[in-house]
Amino acid sequence: MMTVSEILDIDIESLNPDALALLRTTIVENQSLFRLECEVFYQWGKIEQKLNMPHSAEVRFKNALFLNQEHTKSMRELGLLYAQSERLHDALRLFAMLVTIDPTDYEAWRDGGTILLSMHEPYKAMEWMKMAKKANTMVF
């Protein structure tokens, strides 16, 4: 059985589909141990994304957000899932939440601008893109 820290330490980007499926099975079989772990739900969602299981990934990201309403990584991934499935208003809502939490998140500004372009809102998109540029050039 894997611990929470072992699951979180796995670089899922480097795993092949068989290893991802095995890791997912391990998490599913032991999910009662992880029921309050926001980061495990996020990692689980990322695994399901990579396994082309967008509906399951959506559930996992929502679970993470239930545990931590400001879990920005889950917000971003859920927003990207919504954008891919043409749920543009839902996606934009999440990117707006991201930039409220962190106004320096240029990727959220950029992604929101891209969504607004898809929604045929060029003037609003331009404002978001300007904010993305501004956020990207800020020095910390």
Short mmCIF file of N, CA and C in Angstrom, two decimals, residues 12-113:
data_model
loop_
_atom_site.label_atom_id
_atom_site.label_comp_id
_atom_site.label_asym_id
_atom_site.label_seq_id
_atom_site.Cartn_x
_atom_site.Cartn_y
_atom_site.Cartn_z
N ILE A 12 3.94 11.86 -12.51
CA ILE A 12 3.03 11.16 -13.43
C ILE A 12 3.31 11.49 -14.89
N GLU A 13 3.96 12.61 -15.14
CA GLU A 13 4.27 12.99 -16.52
C GLU A 13 5.23 12.00 -17.16
N SER A 14 6.02 11.32 -16.35
CA SER A 14 7.01 10.39 -16.89
C SER A 14 6.50 8.95 -16.99
N LEU A 15 5.27 8.70 -16.52
CA LEU A 15 4.75 7.33 -16.53
C LEU A 15 4.06 6.99 -17.85
N ASN A 16 4.21 5.73 -18.24
CA ASN A 16 3.50 5.26 -19.44
C ASN A 16 2.06 4.92 -19.05
N PRO A 17 1.19 4.71 -20.03
CA PRO A 17 -0.23 4.44 -19.72
C PRO A 17 -0.45 3.23 -18.80
N ASP A 18 0.34 2.18 -18.95
CA ASP A 18 0.16 1.01 -18.08
C ASP A 18 0.48 1.35 -16.63
N ALA A 19 1.56 2.10 -16.42
CA ALA A 19 1.93 2.50 -15.06
C ALA A 19 0.89 3.46 -14.47
N LEU A 20 0.37 4.36 -15.31
CA LEU A 20 -0.68 5.26 -14.85
C LEU A 20 -1.93 4.49 -14.43
N ALA A 21 -2.31 3.50 -15.24
CA ALA A 21 -3.49 2.70 -14.92
C ALA A 21 -3.28 1.93 -13.61
N LEU A 22 -2.08 1.41 -13.41
CA LEU A 22 -1.78 0.69 -12.17
C LEU A 22 -1.84 1.63 -10.96
N LEU A 23 -1.29 2.83 -11.12
CA LEU A 23 -1.33 3.81 -10.04
C LEU A 23 -2.78 4.21 -9.74
N ARG A 24 -3.57 4.41 -10.78
CA ARG A 24 -4.98 4.75 -10.58
C ARG A 24 -5.70 3.64 -9.82
N THR A 25 -5.45 2.40 -10.19
CA THR A 25 -6.06 1.25 -9.50
C THR A 25 -5.68 1.24 -8.03
N THR A 26 -4.42 1.52 -7.75
CA THR A 26 -3.95 1.56 -6.36
C THR A 26 -4.70 2.63 -5.58
N ILE A 27 -4.87 3.79 -6.18
CA ILE A 27 -5.59 4.88 -5.50
C ILE A 27 -7.06 4.50 -5.29
N VAL A 28 -7.69 3.94 -6.33
CA VAL A 28 -9.10 3.56 -6.22
C VAL A 28 -9.29 2.52 -5.11
N GLU A 29 -8.42 1.54 -5.07
CA GLU A 29 -8.54 0.48 -4.07
C GLU A 29 -8.30 0.97 -2.65
N ASN A 30 -7.57 2.06 -2.50
CA ASN A 30 -7.24 2.57 -1.18
C ASN A 30 -7.80 3.97 -0.92
N GLN A 31 -8.83 4.32 -1.67
CA GLN A 31 -9.32 5.70 -1.60
C GLN A 31 -9.83 6.10 -0.23
N SER A 32 -10.27 5.17 0.57
CA SER A 32 -10.75 5.54 1.91
C SER A 32 -9.63 6.15 2.75
N LEU A 33 -8.39 5.81 2.44
CA LEU A 33 -7.25 6.38 3.17
C LEU A 33 -6.95 7.81 2.75
N PHE A 34 -7.44 8.19 1.58
CA PHE A 34 -7.09 9.49 1.01
C PHE A 34 -8.27 10.46 0.96
N ARG A 35 -9.37 10.13 1.59
CA ARG A 35 -10.61 10.88 1.39
C ARG A 35 -10.53 12.34 1.79
N LEU A 36 -9.57 12.72 2.59
CA LEU A 36 -9.46 14.11 3.00
C LEU A 36 -8.19 14.77 2.46
N GLU A 37 -7.59 14.19 1.46
CA GLU A 37 -6.33 14.69 0.92
C GLU A 37 -6.56 15.40 -0.42
N CYS A 38 -6.62 16.69 -0.38
CA CYS A 38 -6.85 17.50 -1.57
C CYS A 38 -5.83 17.19 -2.67
N GLU A 39 -4.56 17.11 -2.30
CA GLU A 39 -3.51 16.88 -3.30
C GLU A 39 -3.62 15.50 -3.95
N VAL A 40 -4.12 14.52 -3.22
CA VAL A 40 -4.30 13.19 -3.80
C VAL A 40 -5.41 13.25 -4.85
N PHE A 41 -6.49 13.95 -4.55
CA PHE A 41 -7.56 14.09 -5.55
C PHE A 41 -7.04 14.81 -6.79
N TYR A 42 -6.21 15.83 -6.59
CA TYR A 42 -5.61 16.53 -7.74
C TYR A 42 -4.76 15.56 -8.56
N GLN A 43 -3.89 14.82 -7.90
CA GLN A 43 -3.01 13.87 -8.60
C GLN A 43 -3.85 12.80 -9.31
N TRP A 44 -4.88 12.33 -8.66
CA TRP A 44 -5.79 11.34 -9.23
C TRP A 44 -6.44 11.91 -10.49
N GLY A 45 -6.88 13.17 -10.42
CA GLY A 45 -7.46 13.81 -11.60
C GLY A 45 -6.47 13.93 -12.74
N LYS A 46 -5.22 14.27 -12.42
CA LYS A 46 -4.19 14.37 -13.46
C LYS A 46 -3.96 13.01 -14.13
N ILE A 47 -3.96 11.96 -13.32
CA ILE A 47 -3.79 10.61 -13.86
C ILE A 47 -4.94 10.30 -14.82
N GLU A 48 -6.16 10.60 -14.40
CA GLU A 48 -7.31 10.31 -15.25
C GLU A 48 -7.32 11.17 -16.51
N GLN A 49 -6.82 12.39 -16.42
CA GLN A 49 -6.66 13.21 -17.63
C GLN A 49 -5.74 12.50 -18.62
N LYS A 50 -4.60 12.05 -18.12
CA LYS A 50 -3.62 11.40 -18.99
C LYS A 50 -4.15 10.08 -19.56
N LEU A 51 -5.07 9.46 -18.85
CA LEU A 51 -5.67 8.21 -19.33
C LEU A 51 -6.91 8.47 -20.18
N ASN A 52 -7.12 9.74 -20.56
CA ASN A 52 -8.25 10.14 -21.40
C ASN A 52 -9.60 9.78 -20.75
N MET A 53 -9.71 10.17 -19.49
CA MET A 53 -10.93 9.96 -18.72
C MET A 53 -11.40 11.32 -18.19
N PRO A 54 -11.81 12.22 -19.08
CA PRO A 54 -12.09 13.59 -18.64
C PRO A 54 -13.23 13.71 -17.63
N HIS A 55 -14.24 12.90 -17.73
CA HIS A 55 -15.37 13.00 -16.80
C HIS A 55 -14.94 12.58 -15.39
N SER A 56 -14.14 11.53 -15.31
CA SER A 56 -13.63 11.11 -14.01
C SER A 56 -12.67 12.14 -13.45
N ALA A 57 -11.82 12.70 -14.31
CA ALA A 57 -10.88 13.73 -13.86
C ALA A 57 -11.65 14.94 -13.31
N GLU A 58 -12.74 15.30 -13.96
CA GLU A 58 -13.56 16.42 -13.49
C GLU A 58 -14.05 16.16 -12.06
N VAL A 59 -14.50 14.95 -11.80
CA VAL A 59 -14.98 14.60 -10.46
C VAL A 59 -13.85 14.76 -9.44
N ARG A 60 -12.65 14.29 -9.79
CA ARG A 60 -11.53 14.37 -8.85
C ARG A 60 -11.14 15.82 -8.56
N PHE A 61 -11.10 16.66 -9.61
CA PHE A 61 -10.75 18.06 -9.39
C PHE A 61 -11.81 18.75 -8.55
N LYS A 62 -13.07 18.40 -8.77
CA LYS A 62 -14.15 18.96 -7.94
C LYS A 62 -14.01 18.49 -6.49
N ASN A 63 -13.61 17.23 -6.30
CA ASN A 63 -13.38 16.73 -4.94
C ASN A 63 -12.26 17.53 -4.27
N ALA A 64 -11.20 17.80 -4.99
CA ALA A 64 -10.09 18.59 -4.43
C ALA A 64 -10.59 19.98 -4.05
N LEU A 65 -11.40 20.58 -4.92
CA LEU A 65 -11.92 21.92 -4.64
C LEU A 65 -12.93 21.91 -3.50
N PHE A 66 -13.62 20.81 -3.30
CA PHE A 66 -14.52 20.69 -2.15
C PHE A 66 -13.71 20.76 -0.86
N LEU A 67 -12.54 20.12 -0.88
CA LEU A 67 -11.68 20.11 0.30
C LEU A 67 -10.92 21.42 0.49
N ASN A 68 -10.62 22.10 -0.62
CA ASN A 68 -9.90 23.37 -0.56
C ASN A 68 -10.40 24.24 -1.71
N GLN A 69 -11.28 25.16 -1.40
CA GLN A 69 -11.92 25.99 -2.43
C GLN A 69 -10.94 26.84 -3.22
N GLU A 70 -9.75 27.03 -2.71
CA GLU A 70 -8.76 27.84 -3.40
C GLU A 70 -7.58 27.02 -3.92
N HIS A 71 -7.82 25.75 -4.20
CA HIS A 71 -6.76 24.89 -4.74
C HIS A 71 -6.58 25.26 -6.21
N THR A 72 -5.62 26.13 -6.46
CA THR A 72 -5.49 26.72 -7.79
C THR A 72 -5.11 25.71 -8.87
N LYS A 73 -4.35 24.68 -8.50
CA LYS A 73 -3.99 23.69 -9.52
C LYS A 73 -5.22 22.94 -10.02
N SER A 74 -6.13 22.61 -9.12
CA SER A 74 -7.37 21.94 -9.52
C SER A 74 -8.27 22.88 -10.31
N MET A 75 -8.32 24.13 -9.90
CA MET A 75 -9.11 25.13 -10.64
C MET A 75 -8.63 25.22 -12.08
N ARG A 76 -7.30 25.32 -12.24
CA ARG A 76 -6.73 25.45 -13.58
C ARG A 76 -7.05 24.24 -14.44
N GLU A 77 -6.83 23.05 -13.89
CA GLU A 77 -7.08 21.83 -14.67
C GLU A 77 -8.55 21.67 -15.01
N LEU A 78 -9.41 22.00 -14.06
CA LEU A 78 -10.85 21.92 -14.32
C LEU A 78 -11.25 22.94 -15.38
N GLY A 79 -10.68 24.13 -15.31
CA GLY A 79 -10.94 25.14 -16.33
C GLY A 79 -10.50 24.68 -17.71
N LEU A 80 -9.34 24.04 -17.77
CA LEU A 80 -8.85 23.53 -19.06
C LEU A 80 -9.75 22.41 -19.58
N LEU A 81 -10.20 21.54 -18.66
CA LEU A 81 -11.14 20.48 -19.08
C LEU A 81 -12.42 21.08 -19.63
N TYR A 82 -12.94 22.09 -18.95
CA TYR A 82 -14.16 22.73 -19.43
C TYR A 82 -13.95 23.39 -20.79
N ALA A 83 -12.82 24.02 -20.97
CA ALA A 83 -12.53 24.66 -22.26
C ALA A 83 -12.46 23.62 -23.37
N GLN A 84 -11.84 22.49 -23.09
CA GLN A 84 -11.73 21.42 -24.10
C GLN A 84 -13.08 20.84 -24.47
N SER A 85 -14.00 20.84 -23.51
CA SER A 85 -15.33 20.28 -23.78
C SER A 85 -16.34 21.36 -24.16
N GLU A 86 -15.83 22.55 -24.53
CA GLU A 86 -16.66 23.66 -25.00
C GLU A 86 -17.60 24.22 -23.93
N ARG A 87 -17.27 24.00 -22.67
CA ARG A 87 -18.04 24.60 -21.57
C ARG A 87 -17.34 25.92 -21.22
N LEU A 88 -17.41 26.84 -22.15
CA LEU A 88 -16.59 28.05 -22.09
C LEU A 88 -16.96 28.96 -20.92
N HIS A 89 -18.23 29.10 -20.63
CA HIS A 89 -18.63 29.96 -19.51
C HIS A 89 -18.12 29.40 -18.18
N ASP A 90 -18.20 28.08 -18.03
CA ASP A 90 -17.68 27.44 -16.82
C ASP A 90 -16.17 27.62 -16.72
N ALA A 91 -15.50 27.45 -17.84
CA ALA A 91 -14.04 27.62 -17.87
C ALA A 91 -13.66 29.05 -17.51
N LEU A 92 -14.33 30.00 -18.11
CA LEU A 92 -14.02 31.41 -17.85
C LEU A 92 -14.25 31.76 -16.37
N ARG A 93 -15.30 31.21 -15.80
CA ARG A 93 -15.59 31.45 -14.38
C ARG A 93 -14.41 30.99 -13.51
N LEU A 94 -13.84 29.84 -13.84
CA LEU A 94 -12.71 29.33 -13.06
C LEU A 94 -11.45 30.18 -13.25
N PHE A 95 -11.21 30.62 -14.49
CA PHE A 95 -10.03 31.46 -14.70
C PHE A 95 -10.20 32.82 -14.04
N ALA A 96 -11.44 33.31 -13.97
CA ALA A 96 -11.70 34.56 -13.25
C ALA A 96 -11.43 34.37 -11.75
N MET A 97 -11.78 33.21 -11.22
CA MET A 97 -11.48 32.93 -9.82
C MET A 97 -9.97 32.87 -9.61
N LEU A 98 -9.25 32.25 -10.55
CA LEU A 98 -7.80 32.16 -10.43
C LEU A 98 -7.14 33.53 -10.38
N VAL A 99 -7.56 34.45 -11.26
CA VAL A 99 -6.92 35.77 -11.27
C VAL A 99 -7.36 36.61 -10.08
N THR A 100 -8.49 36.26 -9.48
CA THR A 100 -8.90 36.94 -8.24
C THR A 100 -7.99 36.49 -7.10
N ILE A 101 -7.70 35.21 -7.05
CA ILE A 101 -6.81 34.67 -6.02
C ILE A 101 -5.38 35.17 -6.24
N ASP A 102 -4.93 35.15 -7.50
CA ASP A 102 -3.57 35.58 -7.81
C ASP A 102 -3.57 36.43 -9.08
N PRO A 103 -3.63 37.75 -8.92
CA PRO A 103 -3.66 38.63 -10.09
C PRO A 103 -2.38 38.59 -10.93
N THR A 104 -1.33 37.94 -10.43
CA THR A 104 -0.08 37.83 -11.19
C THR A 104 -0.01 36.54 -12.00
N ASP A 105 -1.08 35.76 -12.02
CA ASP A 105 -1.10 34.47 -12.74
C ASP A 105 -1.33 34.73 -14.23
N TYR A 106 -0.23 34.95 -14.95
CA TYR A 106 -0.37 35.31 -16.36
C TYR A 106 -1.00 34.20 -17.18
N GLU A 107 -0.78 32.93 -16.81
CA GLU A 107 -1.38 31.83 -17.57
C GLU A 107 -2.91 31.87 -17.46
N ALA A 108 -3.41 32.20 -16.28
CA ALA A 108 -4.87 32.28 -16.10
C ALA A 108 -5.43 33.44 -16.91
N TRP A 109 -4.73 34.59 -16.91
CA TRP A 109 -5.17 35.72 -17.74
C TRP A 109 -5.16 35.32 -19.22
N ARG A 110 -4.07 34.67 -19.65
CA ARG A 110 -3.95 34.26 -21.05
C ARG A 110 -5.04 33.26 -21.43
N ASP A 111 -5.24 32.25 -20.58
CA ASP A 111 -6.24 31.23 -20.89
C ASP A 111 -7.65 31.83 -20.91
N GLY A 112 -7.92 32.74 -19.98
CA GLY A 112 -9.22 33.42 -19.99
C GLY A 112 -9.40 34.24 -21.25
N GLY A 113 -8.34 34.91 -21.68
CA GLY A 113 -8.40 35.68 -22.93
C GLY A 113 -8.67 34.80 -24.13
#
